[in-house]
Amino acid sequence: MNTVTINNKQLPAVEFRDQRVVTFAMIDEVHNRPQDTARAAFNRNREHFIAGVDYEELGSDVIRTELPEGTFSKFAPSGIVLFESGYLMLTKPFNDPLSWQVQRELVNSYFRQKQSQTLTEIEMIAAMAADAVRQQKRLNNVEEQIETVTEAVENIKRGSMR
């Protein structure tokens, strides 16, 4: 997994819908804030954020199949990821000198890094392999669901299930 160093902290490069995203925990870490500071700020100002534009709330199936392992706990029932605009709005009130530096680094080195750097052939192959793994996980999940439905249909046909 690619990582980016922000404020001397290694952040994993997390993407959702072909965009870099951050979690509340990632924001707290790079801004040297106590745990759940970013979440509390988001919850206080939630009416100002637009779902699908600034953030996305993901269910457990999406967390397990479309995000890198470790982004959220594998037991998390849901999770929120912030796109660049959501991050900037969330950290708008952070105006200490460290926050100005971290905000600039995150925007330039994390969110916009992908746009300014051409991938090498090996990086493209690695990205394709990672995408293939994600697709395989999603396919396996769908196959399991189909198996469950098929079993239920068979049980209904046999009369052992209503």
PDB file of C-alpha atoms in Angstrom:
ATOM      1  CA  MET A   1       0.000   0.000   0.000  1.00  0.00           C
ATOM      2  CA  ASN A   2       1.280   3.481  -0.830  1.00  0.00           C
ATOM      3  CA  THR A   3       1.952   5.796   2.062  1.00  0.00           C
ATOM      4  CA  VAL A   4       2.427   9.537   2.273  1.00  0.00           C
ATOM      5  CA  THR A   5       4.384  11.277   5.018  1.00  0.00           C
ATOM      6  CA  ILE A   6       2.532  14.231   6.532  1.00  0.00           C
ATOM      7  CA  ASN A   7       3.837  15.964   9.679  1.00  0.00           C
ATOM      8  CA  ASN A   8       6.304  13.090  10.153  1.00  0.00           C
ATOM      9  CA  LYS A   9       3.436  10.569  10.212  1.00  0.00           C
ATOM     10  CA  GLN A  10       2.935   7.816   7.637  1.00  0.00           C
ATOM     11  CA  LEU A  11      -0.579   7.929   6.173  1.00  0.00           C
ATOM     12  CA  PRO A  12      -1.869   5.109   3.994  1.00  0.00           C
ATOM     13  CA  ALA A  13      -3.118   6.319   0.612  1.00  0.00           C
ATOM     14  CA  VAL A  14      -6.816   5.396   0.786  1.00  0.00           C
ATOM     15  CA  GLU A  15      -8.989   5.748  -2.277  1.00  0.00           C
ATOM     16  CA  PHE A  16     -12.739   5.476  -2.716  1.00  0.00           C
ATOM     17  CA  ARG A  17     -14.466   6.123  -6.058  1.00  0.00           C
ATOM     18  CA  ASP A  18     -11.067   6.946  -7.593  1.00  0.00           C
ATOM     19  CA  GLN A  19     -10.529   9.785  -5.127  1.00  0.00           C
ATOM     20  CA  ARG A  20      -8.226  10.012  -2.151  1.00  0.00           C
ATOM     21  CA  VAL A  21     -10.099  10.056   1.130  1.00  0.00           C
ATOM     22  CA  VAL A  22      -9.209  10.429   4.801  1.00  0.00           C
ATOM     23  CA  THR A  23     -10.779   9.094   7.972  1.00  0.00           C
ATOM     24  CA  PHE A  24     -11.322  10.969  11.228  1.00  0.00           C
ATOM     25  CA  ALA A  25      -8.545   8.922  12.827  1.00  0.00           C
ATOM     26  CA  MET A  26      -6.113   9.934  10.074  1.00  0.00           C
ATOM     27  CA  ILE A  27      -6.975  13.617  10.579  1.00  0.00           C
ATOM     28  CA  ASP A  28      -6.536  13.385  14.359  1.00  0.00           C
ATOM     29  CA  GLU A  29      -3.182  11.678  13.886  1.00  0.00           C
ATOM     30  CA  VAL A  30      -1.584  14.138  11.473  1.00  0.00           C
ATOM     31  CA  HIS A  31      -2.970  17.174  13.297  1.00  0.00           C
ATOM     32  CA  ASN A  32      -1.761  15.838  16.677  1.00  0.00           C
ATOM     33  CA  ARG A  33      -5.302  16.075  18.055  1.00  0.00           C
ATOM     34  CA  PRO A  34      -6.835  13.808  20.701  1.00  0.00           C
ATOM     35  CA  GLN A  35      -8.757  10.784  19.425  1.00  0.00           C
ATOM     36  CA  ASP A  36     -12.262  11.608  18.125  1.00  0.00           C
ATOM     37  CA  THR A  37     -11.592  15.371  17.808  1.00  0.00           C
ATOM     38  CA  ALA A  38     -12.281  15.313  14.060  1.00  0.00           C
ATOM     39  CA  ARG A  39     -15.402  13.145  14.519  1.00  0.00           C
ATOM     40  CA  ALA A  40     -16.786  15.545  17.133  1.00  0.00           C
ATOM     41  CA  ALA A  41     -16.145  18.547  14.858  1.00  0.00           C
ATOM     42  CA  PHE A  42     -17.895  16.736  11.999  1.00  0.00           C
ATOM     43  CA  ASN A  43     -20.897  15.847  14.159  1.00  0.00           C
ATOM     44  CA  ARG A  44     -21.201  19.443  15.449  1.00  0.00           C
ATOM     45  CA  ASN A  45     -21.245  20.783  11.882  1.00  0.00           C
ATOM     46  CA  ARG A  46     -22.819  17.894   9.999  1.00  0.00           C
ATOM     47  CA  GLU A  47     -25.544  20.040   8.428  1.00  0.00           C
ATOM     48  CA  HIS A  48     -22.863  21.901   6.442  1.00  0.00           C
ATOM     49  CA  PHE A  49     -21.448  18.750   4.820  1.00  0.00           C
ATOM     50  CA  ILE A  50     -22.919  17.265   1.648  1.00  0.00           C
ATOM     51  CA  ALA A  51     -23.041  13.468   1.379  1.00  0.00           C
ATOM     52  CA  GLY A  52     -21.364  12.249  -1.803  1.00  0.00           C
ATOM     53  CA  VAL A  53     -19.502  15.544  -2.230  1.00  0.00           C
ATOM     54  CA  ASP A  54     -17.704  16.183   1.068  1.00  0.00           C
ATOM     55  CA  TYR A  55     -18.009  12.744   2.650  1.00  0.00           C
ATOM     56  CA  GLU A  56     -19.408   9.271   2.221  1.00  0.00           C
ATOM     57  CA  GLU A  57     -20.811   7.004   4.905  1.00  0.00           C
ATOM     58  CA  LEU A  58     -19.843   3.436   4.068  1.00  0.00           C
ATOM     59  CA  GLY A  59     -21.438   0.212   5.221  1.00  0.00           C
ATOM     60  CA  SER A  60     -19.481  -2.761   6.501  1.00  0.00           C
ATOM     61  CA  ASP A  61     -19.615  -4.567   3.139  1.00  0.00           C
ATOM     62  CA  VAL A  62     -18.010  -1.595   1.367  1.00  0.00           C
ATOM     63  CA  ILE A  63     -15.411  -1.225   4.123  1.00  0.00           C
ATOM     64  CA  ARG A  64     -14.423  -4.892   3.763  1.00  0.00           C
ATOM     65  CA  THR A  65     -14.434  -5.071  -0.037  1.00  0.00           C
ATOM     66  CA  GLU A  66     -13.485  -1.649  -1.395  1.00  0.00           C
ATOM     67  CA  LEU A  67     -11.063  -0.130   1.126  1.00  0.00           C
ATOM     68  CA  PRO A  68      -7.574  -1.255   2.060  1.00  0.00           C
ATOM     69  CA  GLU A  69      -7.479  -3.536   5.069  1.00  0.00           C
ATOM     70  CA  GLY A  70      -6.972  -1.585   8.281  1.00  0.00           C
ATOM     71  CA  THR A  71      -8.686   1.600   7.118  1.00  0.00           C
ATOM     72  CA  PHE A  72     -11.432   0.800   9.629  1.00  0.00           C
ATOM     73  CA  SER A  73     -11.821  -2.054  12.104  1.00  0.00           C
ATOM     74  CA  LYS A  74     -12.988  -5.184  10.307  1.00  0.00           C
ATOM     75  CA  PHE A  75     -15.852  -5.256  12.829  1.00  0.00           C
ATOM     76  CA  ALA A  76     -16.984  -1.667  12.106  1.00  0.00           C
ATOM     77  CA  PRO A  77     -20.658  -1.600  11.070  1.00  0.00           C
ATOM     78  CA  SER A  78     -20.031   1.632   9.138  1.00  0.00           C
ATOM     79  CA  GLY A  79     -17.460   4.351   8.627  1.00  0.00           C
ATOM     80  CA  ILE A  80     -17.180   7.855   7.243  1.00  0.00           C
ATOM     81  CA  VAL A  81     -14.537   8.913   4.731  1.00  0.00           C
ATOM     82  CA  LEU A  82     -13.941  12.533   3.787  1.00  0.00           C
ATOM     83  CA  PHE A  83     -13.082  13.740   0.302  1.00  0.00           C
ATOM     84  CA  GLU A  84     -10.758  16.728  -0.101  1.00  0.00           C
ATOM     85  CA  SER A  85     -13.560  19.301   0.228  1.00  0.00           C
ATOM     86  CA  GLY A  86     -14.845  17.620   3.388  1.00  0.00           C
ATOM     87  CA  TYR A  87     -11.374  17.587   4.918  1.00  0.00           C
ATOM     88  CA  LEU A  88     -10.895  21.289   4.158  1.00  0.00           C
ATOM     89  CA  MET A  89     -14.289  22.199   5.612  1.00  0.00           C
ATOM     90  CA  LEU A  90     -13.711  20.083   8.711  1.00  0.00           C
ATOM     91  CA  THR A  91     -10.316  21.599   9.454  1.00  0.00           C
ATOM     92  CA  LYS A  92     -11.413  25.146   8.599  1.00  0.00           C
ATOM     93  CA  PRO A  93     -11.476  26.151  12.302  1.00  0.00           C
ATOM     94  CA  PHE A  94      -8.019  24.603  12.916  1.00  0.00           C
ATOM     95  CA  ASN A  95      -5.852  27.715  12.625  1.00  0.00           C
ATOM     96  CA  ASP A  96      -2.799  27.011  14.745  1.00  0.00           C
ATOM     97  CA  PRO A  97       0.554  27.105  12.884  1.00  0.00           C
ATOM     98  CA  LEU A  98       0.815  23.294  12.746  1.00  0.00           C
ATOM     99  CA  SER A  99      -2.635  23.020  11.148  1.00  0.00           C
ATOM    100  CA  TRP A 100      -1.750  25.477   8.391  1.00  0.00           C
ATOM    101  CA  GLN A 101       1.337  23.403   7.579  1.00  0.00           C
ATOM    102  CA  VAL A 102      -0.495  20.055   7.769  1.00  0.00           C
ATOM    103  CA  GLN A 103      -3.404  21.309   5.648  1.00  0.00           C
ATOM    104  CA  ARG A 104      -1.024  22.454   2.909  1.00  0.00           C
ATOM    105  CA  GLU A 105       0.893  19.144   3.018  1.00  0.00           C
ATOM    106  CA  LEU A 106      -2.282  17.045   2.919  1.00  0.00           C
ATOM    107  CA  VAL A 107      -3.734  18.967  -0.012  1.00  0.00           C
ATOM    108  CA  ASN A 108      -0.515  19.035  -2.042  1.00  0.00           C
ATOM    109  CA  SER A 109       1.057  15.697  -1.112  1.00  0.00           C
ATOM    110  CA  TYR A 110      -1.937  13.504  -0.362  1.00  0.00           C
ATOM    111  CA  PHE A 111      -5.092  14.607  -2.172  1.00  0.00           C
ATOM    112  CA  ARG A 112      -3.459  16.051  -5.275  1.00  0.00           C
ATOM    113  CA  GLN A 113      -0.394  13.811  -5.465  1.00  0.00           C
ATOM    114  CA  LYS A 114      -2.086  11.362  -7.819  1.00  0.00           C
ATOM    115  CA  GLN A 115      -2.916  14.082 -10.341  1.00  0.00           C
ATOM    116  CA  SER A 116       0.630  15.388 -10.578  1.00  0.00           C
ATOM    117  CA  GLN A 117       2.544  12.130 -10.795  1.00  0.00           C
ATOM    118  CA  THR A 118       2.630   9.743 -13.721  1.00  0.00           C
ATOM    119  CA  LEU A 119       2.637   6.121 -12.646  1.00  0.00           C
ATOM    120  CA  THR A 120       5.530   3.902 -13.606  1.00  0.00           C
ATOM    121  CA  GLU A 121       4.798   0.631 -15.378  1.00  0.00           C
ATOM    122  CA  ILE A 122       5.355  -1.330 -12.158  1.00  0.00           C
ATOM    123  CA  GLU A 123       3.030   1.007 -10.209  1.00  0.00           C
ATOM    124  CA  MET A 124       0.348   0.557 -12.867  1.00  0.00           C
ATOM    125  CA  ILE A 125       0.696  -3.231 -12.654  1.00  0.00           C
ATOM    126  CA  ALA A 126       0.516  -3.048  -8.851  1.00  0.00           C
ATOM    127  CA  ALA A 127      -2.580  -0.826  -9.046  1.00  0.00           C
ATOM    128  CA  MET A 128      -4.200  -3.230 -11.502  1.00  0.00           C
ATOM    129  CA  ALA A 129      -3.390  -6.163  -9.219  1.00  0.00           C
ATOM    130  CA  ALA A 130      -4.856  -4.347  -6.206  1.00  0.00           C
ATOM    131  CA  ASP A 131      -7.979  -3.569  -8.222  1.00  0.00           C
ATOM    132  CA  ALA A 132      -8.231  -7.222  -9.284  1.00  0.00           C
ATOM    133  CA  VAL A 133      -8.036  -8.280  -5.621  1.00  0.00           C
ATOM    134  CA  ARG A 134     -10.818  -5.820  -4.692  1.00  0.00           C
ATOM    135  CA  GLN A 135     -12.963  -7.085  -7.557  1.00  0.00           C
ATOM    136  CA  GLN A 136     -12.337 -10.708  -6.549  1.00  0.00           C
ATOM    137  CA  LYS A 137     -13.407  -9.947  -2.975  1.00  0.00           C
ATOM    138  CA  ARG A 138     -16.590  -8.335  -4.253  1.00  0.00           C
ATOM    139  CA  LEU A 139     -17.225 -11.293  -6.570  1.00  0.00           C
ATOM    140  CA  ASN A 140     -16.712 -13.777  -3.732  1.00  0.00           C
ATOM    141  CA  ASN A 141     -19.139 -11.814  -1.581  1.00  0.00           C
ATOM    142  CA  VAL A 142     -21.776 -11.876  -4.352  1.00  0.00           C
ATOM    143  CA  GLU A 143     -21.232 -15.609  -4.923  1.00  0.00           C
ATOM    144  CA  GLU A 144     -21.778 -16.278  -1.194  1.00  0.00           C
ATOM    145  CA  GLN A 145     -25.012 -14.305  -1.295  1.00  0.00           C
ATOM    146  CA  ILE A 146     -26.181 -16.224  -4.388  1.00  0.00           C
ATOM    147  CA  GLU A 147     -25.419 -19.524  -2.633  1.00  0.00           C
ATOM    148  CA  THR A 148     -27.489 -18.469   0.375  1.00  0.00           C
ATOM    149  CA  VAL A 149     -30.427 -17.448  -1.819  1.00  0.00           C
ATOM    150  CA  THR A 150     -30.176 -20.669  -3.862  1.00  0.00           C
ATOM    151  CA  GLU A 151     -30.268 -22.762  -0.678  1.00  0.00           C
ATOM    152  CA  ALA A 152     -33.297 -20.848   0.566  1.00  0.00           C
ATOM    153  CA  VAL A 153     -35.114 -21.361  -2.751  1.00  0.00           C
ATOM    154  CA  GLU A 154     -34.343 -25.099  -2.671  1.00  0.00           C
ATOM    155  CA  ASN A 155     -35.616 -25.350   0.914  1.00  0.00           C
ATOM    156  CA  ILE A 156     -38.814 -23.567  -0.083  1.00  0.00           C
ATOM    157  CA  LYS A 157     -39.277 -25.947  -3.021  1.00  0.00           C
ATOM    158  CA  ARG A 158     -38.827 -28.951  -0.708  1.00  0.00           C
ATOM    159  CA  GLY A 159     -41.393 -27.464   1.672  1.00  0.00           C
ATOM    160  CA  SER A 160     -38.936 -27.337   4.577  1.00  0.00           C
ATOM    161  CA  MET A 161     -39.078 -23.525   4.627  1.00  0.00           C
ATOM    162  CA  ARG A 162     -41.903 -21.058   4.146  1.00  0.00           C
TER     163      ARG A 162
END
